[in-house]
XYZ file of C-alpha atoms in Angstrom:
772
model
C 67.354 112.993 89.863
C 71.032 112.428 90.339
C 73.926 113.409 88.080
C 75.065 110.791 85.616
C 72.317 108.280 86.425
C 70.002 106.799 83.835
C 66.553 106.249 85.281
C 65.497 102.574 85.310
C 62.942 100.992 83.030
C 59.568 99.852 84.333
C 59.563 97.148 86.965
C 57.369 94.099 86.585
C 56.555 91.091 88.719
C 57.215 87.502 87.761
C 56.122 84.584 89.919
C 57.847 81.229 89.729
C 57.424 77.900 91.419
C 60.143 77.167 93.927
C 60.917 73.829 92.352
C 61.582 75.474 88.998
C 63.936 78.008 90.607
C 65.882 75.344 92.424
C 66.199 73.397 89.222
C 67.758 76.409 87.528
C 70.114 76.939 90.446
C 71.331 73.386 90.029
C 73.549 74.787 87.285
C 75.736 76.194 90.059
C 76.321 72.663 91.345
C 74.328 73.465 94.471
C 72.048 70.414 94.473
C 74.891 67.959 94.783
C 74.802 68.062 98.576
C 72.173 66.418 100.721
C 69.657 68.842 102.165
C 70.331 67.738 105.714
C 73.954 69.006 105.489
C 72.667 72.554 105.140
C 69.747 72.224 107.547
C 71.824 73.448 110.464
C 72.328 76.854 108.842
C 69.253 78.653 110.117
C 70.815 82.098 110.349
C 69.434 85.076 108.473
C 70.744 85.879 105.017
C 72.500 88.921 106.472
C 74.407 86.570 108.787
C 75.080 83.882 106.181
C 76.662 86.301 103.701
C 79.679 87.273 105.867
C 79.962 83.615 106.905
C 80.321 82.674 103.230
C 83.009 85.301 102.638
C 84.851 84.211 105.763
C 84.789 80.548 104.716
C 86.043 81.439 101.242
C 88.820 83.666 102.572
C 90.132 81.033 104.981
C 89.884 78.265 102.376
C 87.205 76.253 104.174
C 85.443 75.172 101.007
C 83.462 72.363 102.609
C 81.908 74.898 104.964
C 81.319 77.257 102.053
C 79.429 74.594 100.080
C 77.064 73.972 103.004
C 76.375 77.699 103.405
C 75.697 78.084 99.694
C 73.359 75.087 99.765
C 71.375 76.602 102.642
C 71.185 79.993 100.957
C 70.015 78.400 97.705
C 67.259 76.376 99.310
C 65.967 79.117 101.591
C 66.388 82.270 99.515
C 67.059 81.210 95.926
C 63.518 81.487 94.641
C 62.976 85.006 95.935
C 66.374 86.105 94.643
C 65.532 84.933 91.132
C 62.117 86.587 91.293
C 63.725 89.902 92.202
C 66.254 89.567 89.389
C 63.552 88.777 86.852
C 61.695 91.932 87.890
C 64.548 94.067 86.553
C 65.620 95.185 83.121
C 68.362 97.480 84.364
C 70.258 98.245 87.561
C 67.925 99.854 90.100
C 68.608 103.458 91.110
C 70.678 104.039 94.224
C 67.638 104.849 96.377
C 65.949 101.509 95.490
C 68.855 99.114 95.838
C 67.631 97.948 99.245
C 64.466 96.597 97.624
C 66.645 93.967 95.914
C 68.782 93.030 98.882
C 67.921 89.326 98.785
C 68.912 89.111 95.124
C 72.167 90.954 95.797
C 73.085 88.908 98.849
C 72.275 85.540 97.277
C 74.259 86.371 94.149
C 77.155 87.521 96.334
C 77.162 84.174 98.171
C 77.263 82.388 94.819
C 80.089 84.689 93.744
C 82.071 83.750 96.861
C 81.687 80.080 95.895
C 82.765 80.685 92.284
C 85.787 82.605 93.515
C 86.563 79.820 95.976
C 86.635 77.337 93.098
C 89.036 79.649 91.269
C 91.325 79.816 94.288
C 91.376 76.008 94.395
C 92.549 75.905 90.780
C 89.275 74.300 89.639
C 89.069 76.704 86.719
C 86.551 74.849 84.566
C 84.064 74.620 87.416
C 84.751 78.219 88.400
C 84.226 79.521 84.880
C 80.947 77.616 84.626
C 79.787 79.076 87.950
C 80.753 82.621 86.949
C 79.027 82.235 83.579
C 75.884 81.059 85.334
C 76.027 84.125 87.565
C 76.330 86.426 84.558
C 73.352 84.759 82.916
C 71.038 84.562 85.921
C 72.010 87.684 87.906
C 73.032 90.417 85.435
C 71.789 93.223 87.703
C 73.016 91.954 91.078
C 75.379 94.231 92.992
C 77.601 93.918 96.033
C 78.230 96.708 98.514
C 81.951 97.184 99.040
C 82.326 98.763 102.489
C 86.050 99.452 102.158
C 85.468 101.545 99.033
C 82.016 102.877 99.800
C 80.196 101.796 96.647
C 78.561 98.958 94.750
C 80.204 96.778 92.139
C 78.366 94.677 89.611
C 78.636 90.938 90.206
C 78.315 90.088 86.519
C 81.100 92.526 85.657
C 83.478 91.083 88.251
C 82.542 87.568 87.211
C 83.579 88.346 83.651
C 86.843 89.827 84.907
C 87.559 86.578 86.766
C 86.768 84.543 83.667
C 89.134 86.712 81.635
C 91.893 86.133 84.166
C 91.470 82.357 84.094
C 91.305 82.327 80.290
C 94.249 84.702 79.991
C 92.419 87.291 77.902
C 92.418 91.063 78.224
C 89.370 93.043 79.253
C 86.940 93.670 76.432
C 86.384 97.265 77.468
C 86.678 99.711 74.595
C 87.665 103.312 75.262
C 85.256 105.885 73.918
C 87.427 108.747 72.772
C 84.830 110.392 70.550
C 85.722 113.752 68.995
C 84.515 116.752 70.983
C 82.056 119.329 69.671
C 81.319 122.841 70.883
C 77.984 124.669 71.348
C 77.176 127.061 68.536
C 75.034 130.019 69.576
C 72.971 131.822 66.999
C 71.953 134.552 69.482
C 74.870 135.077 71.880
C 74.488 137.617 74.656
C 75.286 141.263 74.101
C 76.885 141.732 77.549
C 80.060 139.963 78.616
C 79.282 140.768 82.268
C 75.759 141.122 83.625
C 74.898 143.960 85.992
C 71.657 142.606 87.428
C 70.758 145.921 89.028
C 70.031 147.173 85.500
C 67.385 144.544 84.841
C 65.605 144.032 88.161
C 65.466 144.642 91.879
C 67.149 142.822 94.781
C 65.545 142.549 98.193
C 66.495 140.737 101.381
C 70.162 140.322 100.395
C 72.008 138.545 103.205
C 68.800 137.225 104.739
C 66.482 134.255 104.390
C 64.028 136.538 102.554
C 66.305 137.100 99.568
C 64.567 137.686 96.260
C 65.446 138.992 92.811
C 62.597 140.372 90.687
C 63.250 140.853 86.973
C 61.684 144.062 85.704
C 63.066 143.944 82.142
C 63.005 140.248 81.135
C 63.240 140.815 77.389
C 66.217 143.145 77.662
C 67.926 140.796 80.158
C 67.351 137.865 77.799
C 69.197 139.703 75.034
C 72.036 140.587 77.395
C 72.650 137.053 78.719
C 72.190 135.238 75.411
C 70.467 132.004 74.503
C 70.391 129.091 76.934
C 70.838 131.310 79.999
C 67.827 132.284 82.106
C 65.554 133.999 81.186
C 66.538 133.360 77.568
C 65.640 129.662 77.530
C 63.085 129.513 74.729
C 65.413 130.796 72.024
C 67.261 127.479 71.966
C 64.634 125.829 69.775
C 65.079 128.552 67.161
C 68.766 127.707 66.829
C 69.062 125.921 63.474
C 71.929 123.841 64.862
C 69.480 122.479 67.416
C 67.175 121.357 64.625
C 70.067 119.653 62.827
C 71.130 117.820 65.997
C 67.567 116.762 66.733
C 66.959 115.454 63.227
C 70.246 113.507 63.226
C 69.259 111.623 66.405
C 72.167 113.108 68.385
C 69.747 114.095 71.148
C 68.320 110.649 71.861
C 68.308 109.543 75.494
C 67.768 111.398 78.753
C 69.619 114.572 79.653
C 71.556 112.629 82.299
C 73.160 110.664 79.471
C 74.757 113.932 78.339
C 76.537 114.946 81.555
C 79.841 113.409 80.502
C 79.595 113.309 76.728
C 82.239 114.920 74.528
C 79.486 116.033 72.167
C 79.147 119.325 74.018
C 76.896 120.859 71.414
C 74.386 118.065 71.958
C 74.803 118.394 75.740
C 74.070 122.119 75.513
C 70.890 121.527 73.553
C 69.820 118.685 75.815
C 70.360 120.521 79.106
C 68.957 123.831 77.902
C 65.667 122.036 77.231
C 65.778 119.473 80.054
C 62.659 118.785 82.171
C 64.458 119.655 85.397
C 63.965 122.423 87.892
C 65.561 125.587 86.459
C 68.513 125.702 88.881
C 69.678 122.167 88.133
C 69.174 122.668 84.417
C 71.113 125.940 84.487
C 74.030 124.379 86.384
C 74.610 121.711 83.743
C 74.187 124.223 80.948
C 76.914 126.307 82.583
C 79.076 123.210 83.041
C 78.757 122.461 79.333
C 79.871 125.990 78.451
C 82.821 125.630 80.821
C 83.924 122.319 79.300
C 83.747 123.920 75.862
C 86.035 126.753 76.936
C 83.206 129.294 76.616
C 84.140 130.814 79.953
C 82.211 134.079 79.777
C 79.025 132.167 78.968
C 79.797 129.725 81.786
C 80.242 132.549 84.306
C 77.021 134.192 83.179
C 75.105 130.922 83.497
C 76.539 130.080 86.920
C 75.838 133.592 88.172
C 72.311 133.489 86.767
C 71.755 130.384 88.886
C 72.952 132.125 92.055
C 70.876 135.237 91.388
C 67.656 133.576 90.271
C 67.576 130.079 91.785
C 69.706 130.028 94.958
C 67.331 127.532 96.613
C 67.671 124.864 93.909
C 68.185 121.302 95.165
C 69.525 118.230 93.401
C 70.422 114.770 94.651
C 73.786 113.020 94.621
C 74.498 109.398 93.763
C 74.271 108.714 97.522
C 70.776 110.254 97.711
C 72.016 113.207 99.743
C 71.038 116.825 99.005
C 73.179 118.784 96.580
C 72.956 122.567 96.381
C 73.730 123.789 92.840
C 73.977 127.460 93.835
C 76.790 126.753 96.305
C 78.615 124.778 93.638
C 78.044 127.607 91.148
C 79.721 130.088 93.508
C 82.716 127.767 93.694
C 82.743 127.370 89.934
C 82.791 131.115 89.289
C 85.667 131.633 91.699
C 87.646 128.734 90.253
C 87.299 129.952 86.675
C 88.538 133.397 87.664
C 91.454 132.010 89.695
C 92.594 129.776 86.864
C 91.993 132.373 84.138
C 93.224 135.776 85.330
C 93.408 136.795 81.669
C 89.619 137.272 81.811
C 90.204 140.324 83.988
C 87.159 139.586 86.152
C 86.453 139.277 89.856
C 83.484 137.969 91.832
C 82.696 140.002 94.916
C 80.444 138.965 97.776
C 78.805 135.853 96.322
C 77.698 133.330 98.933
C 74.775 130.984 99.582
C 74.500 129.761 103.154
C 72.265 126.750 103.782
C 71.368 126.768 107.447
C 70.846 123.161 108.643
C 72.465 121.958 105.435
C 74.638 119.362 107.186
C 71.829 117.063 108.339
C 70.735 115.619 104.955
C 67.181 116.861 105.517
C 65.901 119.477 103.079
C 62.645 120.304 104.835
C 64.400 122.395 107.515
C 66.862 124.131 105.184
C 67.011 127.924 105.357
C 68.817 129.822 102.582
C 70.688 133.029 103.320
C 71.764 134.537 100.014
C 74.320 137.065 98.843
C 74.158 136.959 95.017
C 77.467 138.793 94.607
C 78.695 140.908 91.743
C 80.720 139.844 88.697
C 82.753 142.813 87.512
C 85.967 143.850 85.868
C 88.886 143.285 88.207
C 90.036 146.410 89.995
C 93.482 144.967 90.650
C 94.913 142.700 93.322
C 92.901 142.737 96.508
C 94.741 143.718 99.669
C 95.287 140.961 102.188
C 93.015 141.024 105.209
C 94.496 142.457 108.397
C 94.516 139.675 110.985
C 94.792 141.868 114.052
C 96.012 140.540 117.357
C 95.991 136.907 118.481
C 92.706 136.014 120.137
C 93.292 132.418 121.260
C 95.575 129.435 120.698
C 94.869 125.690 120.709
C 97.412 122.901 120.839
C 100.790 123.481 122.444
C 104.441 124.418 122.108
C 105.210 121.972 119.271
C 102.146 122.510 117.080
C 99.409 125.059 117.636
C 96.544 126.765 115.848
C 96.058 130.459 116.511
C 92.937 132.507 115.895
C 93.190 136.251 115.314
C 90.800 139.138 115.907
C 89.748 138.886 112.259
C 88.521 135.343 112.924
C 91.258 133.841 110.736
C 93.210 130.760 111.831
C 96.865 129.897 111.249
C 98.876 126.761 112.018
C 102.256 127.087 113.733
C 104.980 124.452 114.079
C 107.819 125.176 116.471
C 106.637 128.783 116.517
C 106.690 129.244 112.711
C 103.727 129.454 110.295
C 103.069 126.130 108.579
C 100.796 125.198 105.655
C 99.915 121.500 105.420
C 101.164 120.308 102.013
C 100.508 116.631 102.504
C 99.814 113.433 100.631
C 98.400 110.046 101.480
C 101.388 107.742 101.204
C 100.556 104.033 100.838
C 102.876 102.511 98.195
C 101.669 99.045 97.216
C 103.386 96.396 95.168
C 101.448 95.210 92.143
C 99.809 91.865 92.913
C 99.424 92.473 96.632
C 96.082 93.225 98.279
C 94.764 93.761 101.806
C 91.579 92.001 100.692
C 93.593 88.832 100.182
C 95.892 89.353 103.151
C 98.980 89.729 100.963
C 99.757 93.433 101.353
C 103.190 94.044 102.864
C 104.039 96.916 105.188
C 105.970 99.491 103.134
C 108.009 100.346 106.226
C 109.457 96.810 106.165
C 109.334 95.776 102.500
C 112.733 94.833 101.047
C 111.990 92.844 97.907
C 115.574 92.409 96.702
C 116.945 91.744 100.185
C 119.689 94.380 100.019
C 118.841 95.948 103.364
C 117.136 99.025 101.877
C 113.407 99.705 101.909
C 111.873 99.433 98.449
C 109.688 102.493 98.065
C 111.366 105.072 100.321
C 114.912 104.503 99.026
C 114.972 102.274 95.935
C 112.391 103.694 93.547
C 113.472 105.245 90.233
C 111.760 107.505 87.714
C 110.893 105.984 84.351
C 111.170 109.330 82.580
C 110.560 108.025 79.048
C 107.866 105.559 80.190
C 109.382 102.552 78.453
C 109.043 100.393 81.604
C 112.805 99.824 81.674
C 115.403 101.425 83.937
C 117.760 103.128 81.514
C 121.271 104.305 82.293
C 120.123 107.879 82.868
C 117.393 106.853 85.327
C 119.134 106.466 88.696
C 117.596 105.270 91.935
C 116.225 108.217 93.930
C 113.598 106.915 96.378
C 110.145 108.240 97.197
C 111.226 110.359 100.133
C 113.453 112.427 97.881
C 110.785 112.615 95.173
C 108.238 113.817 97.716
C 110.645 116.413 99.068
C 111.270 117.721 95.539
C 107.510 117.854 94.985
C 107.167 120.117 98.018
C 105.514 117.621 100.380
C 106.000 118.527 104.036
C 103.667 115.952 105.619
C 102.304 112.457 105.038
C 99.219 110.859 106.562
C 99.819 107.565 108.404
C 97.438 105.206 110.236
C 98.658 103.619 113.442
C 96.816 100.383 112.592
C 96.718 97.761 111.172
C 100.393 97.927 110.120
C 103.219 98.271 112.596
C 104.868 101.682 112.413
C 108.649 101.664 112.214
C 109.816 104.722 114.114
C 113.285 104.576 112.618
C 111.901 104.949 109.096
C 109.809 107.993 109.972
C 112.674 109.573 111.918
C 114.977 109.230 108.918
C 112.307 110.690 106.651
C 111.960 113.689 108.945
C 115.662 114.208 109.662
C 116.815 113.847 106.043
C 113.846 115.308 104.157
C 111.905 117.393 106.683
C 108.666 115.493 106.129
C 106.341 115.283 109.132
C 103.532 112.842 109.977
C 99.842 113.239 110.716
C 99.251 110.161 112.872
C 95.740 108.819 112.749
C 93.607 106.278 114.554
C 90.589 104.791 112.768
C 88.568 105.083 115.988
C 86.491 102.036 115.116
C 86.012 102.621 111.397
C 86.011 99.252 109.580
C 85.775 97.815 113.143
C 89.499 98.502 113.557
C 90.575 98.909 117.172
C 87.165 98.346 118.745
C 87.184 94.576 119.018
C 83.998 94.334 116.965
C 83.640 91.990 114.013
C 83.114 93.451 110.560
C 79.526 92.267 110.161
C 78.388 93.757 113.485
C 80.597 96.839 113.357
C 81.720 99.254 116.030
C 78.969 100.407 118.380
C 79.662 103.807 119.940
C 77.392 102.955 122.842
C 79.068 99.639 123.590
C 81.299 100.114 126.671
C 83.651 97.299 125.642
C 84.195 98.838 122.210
C 84.742 102.276 123.733
C 87.240 100.929 126.234
C 89.195 99.113 123.509
C 89.347 102.168 121.252
C 90.394 104.535 124.006
C 93.120 102.121 125.111
C 94.452 101.920 121.553
C 94.565 105.709 121.220
C 96.336 105.971 124.564
C 98.923 103.444 123.403
C 99.465 105.386 120.169
C 99.933 108.733 121.894
C 102.211 107.391 124.624
C 104.380 105.640 122.047
C 104.736 108.551 119.632
C 104.254 111.783 121.583
C 108.008 112.305 121.938
C 108.713 111.759 118.235
C 109.708 115.095 116.639
C 108.006 114.344 113.317
C 104.438 114.149 114.672
C 102.515 117.166 113.389
C 99.116 116.488 114.974
C 96.732 113.708 116.012
C 93.849 112.735 113.723
C 90.777 110.729 114.745
C 88.606 108.567 112.492
C 88.247 108.278 108.740
C 84.849 109.632 107.688
C 83.221 107.432 110.353
C 80.057 109.501 110.015
C 79.331 107.622 106.769
C 79.077 104.346 108.676
C 80.771 101.217 107.203
C 81.403 98.604 109.905
C 80.436 101.186 112.510
C 77.197 102.857 113.552
C 78.437 106.456 113.687
C 75.970 107.256 110.909
C 73.090 105.885 112.981
C 74.287 107.163 116.368
C 76.129 110.393 115.509
C 75.606 111.963 118.937
C 77.229 108.981 120.639
C 80.078 109.026 118.133
C 80.941 112.719 118.487
C 80.639 112.537 122.259
C 83.166 109.705 122.249
C 85.432 111.666 119.912
C 85.463 114.431 122.482
C 86.347 112.028 125.299
C 89.261 110.741 123.229
C 90.416 114.277 122.347
C 90.476 115.303 125.988
C 92.478 112.200 126.888
C 95.000 112.875 124.125
C 95.524 116.396 125.455
C 96.170 115.015 128.918
C 98.856 112.738 127.494
C 100.272 115.237 124.982
C 99.391 118.901 125.562
C 101.937 119.980 122.953
C 99.864 119.267 119.811
C 96.306 119.805 118.580
C 93.724 117.086 117.900
C 91.755 116.916 114.653
C 88.869 114.825 113.355
C 88.564 113.255 109.898
C 84.924 113.660 108.920
C 83.104 112.786 105.726
C 82.497 116.241 104.218
C 80.209 118.297 106.514
C 77.620 115.618 107.327
C 76.659 116.063 111.017
C 78.833 119.183 111.293
C 76.246 120.607 113.676
C 76.541 117.593 115.955
C 80.332 117.787 115.807
C 80.179 121.437 116.878
C 77.861 120.597 119.771
C 79.397 117.393 121.086
C 83.128 117.642 120.217
C 84.184 121.051 121.566
C 87.618 119.778 122.637
C 88.616 118.811 119.089
C 90.811 121.640 117.840
C 90.655 121.183 114.061
C 87.881 120.051 111.721
C 89.276 117.855 108.965
C 87.224 116.178 106.252
C 87.544 113.967 103.191
C 85.883 116.045 100.463
C 85.242 115.242 96.797
C 83.071 117.972 95.299
C 84.620 118.801 91.953
C 87.396 120.588 90.115
C 86.394 123.948 91.590
C 87.555 122.996 95.075
C 85.360 122.857 98.157
C 82.945 125.781 97.697
C 80.872 126.365 100.827
C 82.901 123.967 102.998
C 85.033 126.674 104.585
C 82.131 128.998 105.245
C 80.032 126.162 106.746
C 82.817 125.168 109.136
C 83.416 128.754 110.204
C 79.717 129.507 110.642
C 78.688 126.293 112.419
C 81.797 125.289 114.363
C 84.215 128.258 114.277
C 87.157 125.879 113.917
C 90.250 125.876 111.747
C 89.932 123.287 108.977
C 91.903 121.252 106.502
C 91.023 118.767 103.799
C 92.142 115.331 104.940
C 91.600 113.750 101.515
C 90.862 115.032 98.020
C 91.821 113.963 94.525
C 90.851 112.705 91.079
C 91.690 109.766 88.790
C 94.100 109.955 85.864
C 91.811 107.804 83.759
C 88.549 108.252 81.890
C 86.749 106.363 79.166
C 85.964 109.622 77.375
C 89.461 110.982 76.828
C 92.993 109.806 76.107
C 95.376 108.947 78.930
C 97.285 112.164 78.274
C 94.078 114.237 78.472
C 93.042 112.382 81.626
C 96.349 113.355 83.229
C 95.633 116.966 82.299
C 92.189 116.706 83.870
C 93.634 115.191 87.048
C 96.179 117.988 87.328
C 93.511 120.612 86.658
C 91.286 119.139 89.366
C 94.135 119.254 91.881
C 95.107 122.767 90.869
C 91.562 124.015 91.413
C 91.441 122.275 94.791
C 94.756 123.708 95.984
C 93.973 127.238 94.810
C 90.739 127.032 96.786
C 92.609 125.803 99.860
C 94.966 128.765 99.671
C 92.203 131.245 98.833
C 90.672 130.395 102.213
C 93.908 130.540 104.211
C 94.574 133.199 106.852
C 94.744 136.728 105.471
C 93.249 135.974 102.077
C 90.971 138.793 100.984
C 88.746 136.358 99.111
C 88.039 133.479 101.492
C 87.083 132.525 105.031
C 90.586 132.484 106.500
C 90.251 129.131 108.307
C 92.121 126.823 105.899
C 95.280 125.155 107.220
C 96.107 123.166 104.066
C 95.273 119.746 102.701
C 96.193 116.096 102.183
C 96.142 115.237 98.489
C 95.122 111.713 97.529
C 97.335 109.929 96.634
C 101.038 109.287 96.003
C 100.869 106.191 93.804
C 98.307 104.016 92.032
C 97.086 101.050 94.060
C 96.194 98.197 91.712
C 94.212 96.160 94.258
C 91.348 98.596 94.664
C 89.078 97.279 91.939
C 89.191 93.571 92.634
C 92.193 92.006 90.869
C 95.549 93.269 92.224
C 97.664 92.028 89.304
C 95.716 94.073 86.746
C 95.428 97.824 86.415
C 91.651 97.716 86.163
C 89.655 100.318 84.294
C 86.276 99.392 85.678
C 84.150 101.697 87.787
C 80.625 101.492 89.166
C 80.414 104.616 91.333
C 79.730 108.029 89.848
C 81.976 110.908 90.856
C 82.669 114.574 90.002
C 85.492 113.808 87.567
C 86.028 113.831 83.825
C 84.001 110.904 82.528
C 81.880 110.911 85.671
C 83.270 107.900 87.530
C 85.670 106.908 90.294
C 88.477 104.876 88.767
C 90.008 104.081 92.128
C 93.155 102.432 90.825
C 94.190 105.638 89.026
C 94.285 108.302 91.754
C 98.071 108.391 92.060
C 100.336 111.264 91.079
C 102.661 108.403 90.213
C 101.901 105.511 87.879
C 103.487 102.055 88.019
C 103.750 101.523 84.268
C 102.988 97.973 83.169
C 103.523 96.742 86.716
C 106.439 94.455 85.905
C 108.996 96.618 87.720
C 106.852 97.140 90.815
C 107.533 98.222 93.532
C 110.428 100.281 92.134
C 109.269 101.985 88.928
C 107.734 105.467 89.125
C 106.062 107.360 86.294
C 105.251 110.888 87.578
C 102.092 112.372 86.126
C 101.304 115.982 85.354
C 99.720 116.461 88.786
C 103.096 115.699 90.362
C 104.782 118.480 88.397
C 101.878 120.835 89.004
C 102.305 120.435 92.763
C 106.065 120.656 92.412
C 105.510 124.119 91.002
C 102.811 125.279 93.459
C 104.167 123.763 96.663
C 107.688 125.100 96.207
C 106.414 128.668 96.001
C 105.936 130.686 99.146
C 102.319 131.542 98.481
C 100.433 132.884 101.499
């Protein structure tokens, strides 16, 4: 089971005659062409799909019609049969079974969109409406965003645009409820040594045996193991059950605001105890019942440290590791509780390979106790080794801790992803301008860096007391000391970055995609970068060499960064050939050091997937960086995994949360976004060098992102509120157009208007403090 996913209804088969199918498809206008015009298109469906997109994007509509005709005649019948076998979207692990349906519907979508681009709105609307009717459960994989979007949903959005109507989506801001316990626990903090015996602590043979289950049940309270049967005696449970508030599966209750119902549903869910206990604890936490949440999370670590769940991506998820992170985050954010968590850790040996059969769990259950006061910082000892060079270096101490130095001074990476985009522009449509050159009003000043202004009262008008300030100044005031910049596909203007550094002290992490999205390898998107193809390798290495030679003497360069979660695949085969990929990364790192021995080299991984292969095949990479989205508690076991497997310093190359949810108001969503970022940053600092609590290998992080990008969910002129990918945020979904610390208001004053959100001010407070 995976969080937030509703299991599909029963599948059934439906056979149809090909002639009947083709007759139905005639509604798309596909039978108007002679069959011989499409006969030449004998390629596979996998090849025809990118050909259709390419024809649509370049405006070759005659070519597009022939491709669509061929696809209809050859694959239409099977596509319709697959669609008719569904009554809901298939689960993530079965999407591939409906690939023909998805690909055929996507080709038809490309045609309907092509008609729209030609201004043939009536025909386009008819084609989109036919898609909605015939393919309600078809989905398209979006490689640039890493998720599926529903074709029917996007078709309706296109119809709305052509008809000039607003989205029909209705926000669901239902009133929140809170769990009511009829038998709360007698102990605020559980001392498990009083109720059982530990053995094998710190080994793979860990075990906790309860010797006094009845007494422990009274101490923890209802809903928390082993007191799980008392829930049905709660008269509030009976009231909720009889009022039909508990209808549906327990996964329907992950993101509900009816927390009382969620508590009842998860406490009685037919899941393995560890997964069930995690979501019970999460419900307590959301309700502000923090002592109950801590007890439930800790019960999970003590009793079910080997629990396994599955993510949306069908990768293993370890609830006990997340529970450790949750406990620590609650205590960091709520010092008024007067509690501390000592020694809790769950290490999953082989946990980075996505295989659960070879996992080995080494468990330290830890102790929740009353805080004894501030913990003394860890003594680092003498310097053991240094990587990098005289401009930027990372130093490891006898304690094992790592610290970043710039020009000989300690440096914490307080960075953001900076990619300001004008409303209406999109890289998908080839209209996105380079922010380093954009001068909309032609006055000789760059729009975003120097001409933006803060709409303090959010009235979408520049009032007299709202002067022009520019993003560089706003970032400086926020406490930003670094931005993340890709060397391709846009041209980098050195003068702009020099001015940013000289006037505002902001440095640059310069990054090469290293073949991700086929950028820099010479491969086409459909084939993707092959890390065993000598031509691709030669092209990528040459591009990195060009980048380093051109920028190595620039004073603002902090470090070199390679890739962008290439290990997840997407127009590259690093996910299928990880050994080849990490070996090539090492070759590139060594070459960079030959050209510029004054700075370290880092990788941008996707979380810790293939961390073991990175450690084995990329020894010359100095820093392990990763894009990580785990939840509002931070990054949990990430730091420990990196230290244990690779013994490298680390930083988070991307993390963040949307400022939108269907479950709460916009103001509450801003609060949730800020809370998520606060939890993430506190975790980053808790694992920095010298911290008594953490691993000591954290160098900082790159928060995502500066400003909302309106193009990310299909239509760049609309601030879309659609999402099809689940995520660890309030409401449970990625709303990719809402990740900015800065909003663009109604979009009419783009690219100049800035509406800072609560996350901006939260960072302004944290990043301007000298916290070490």
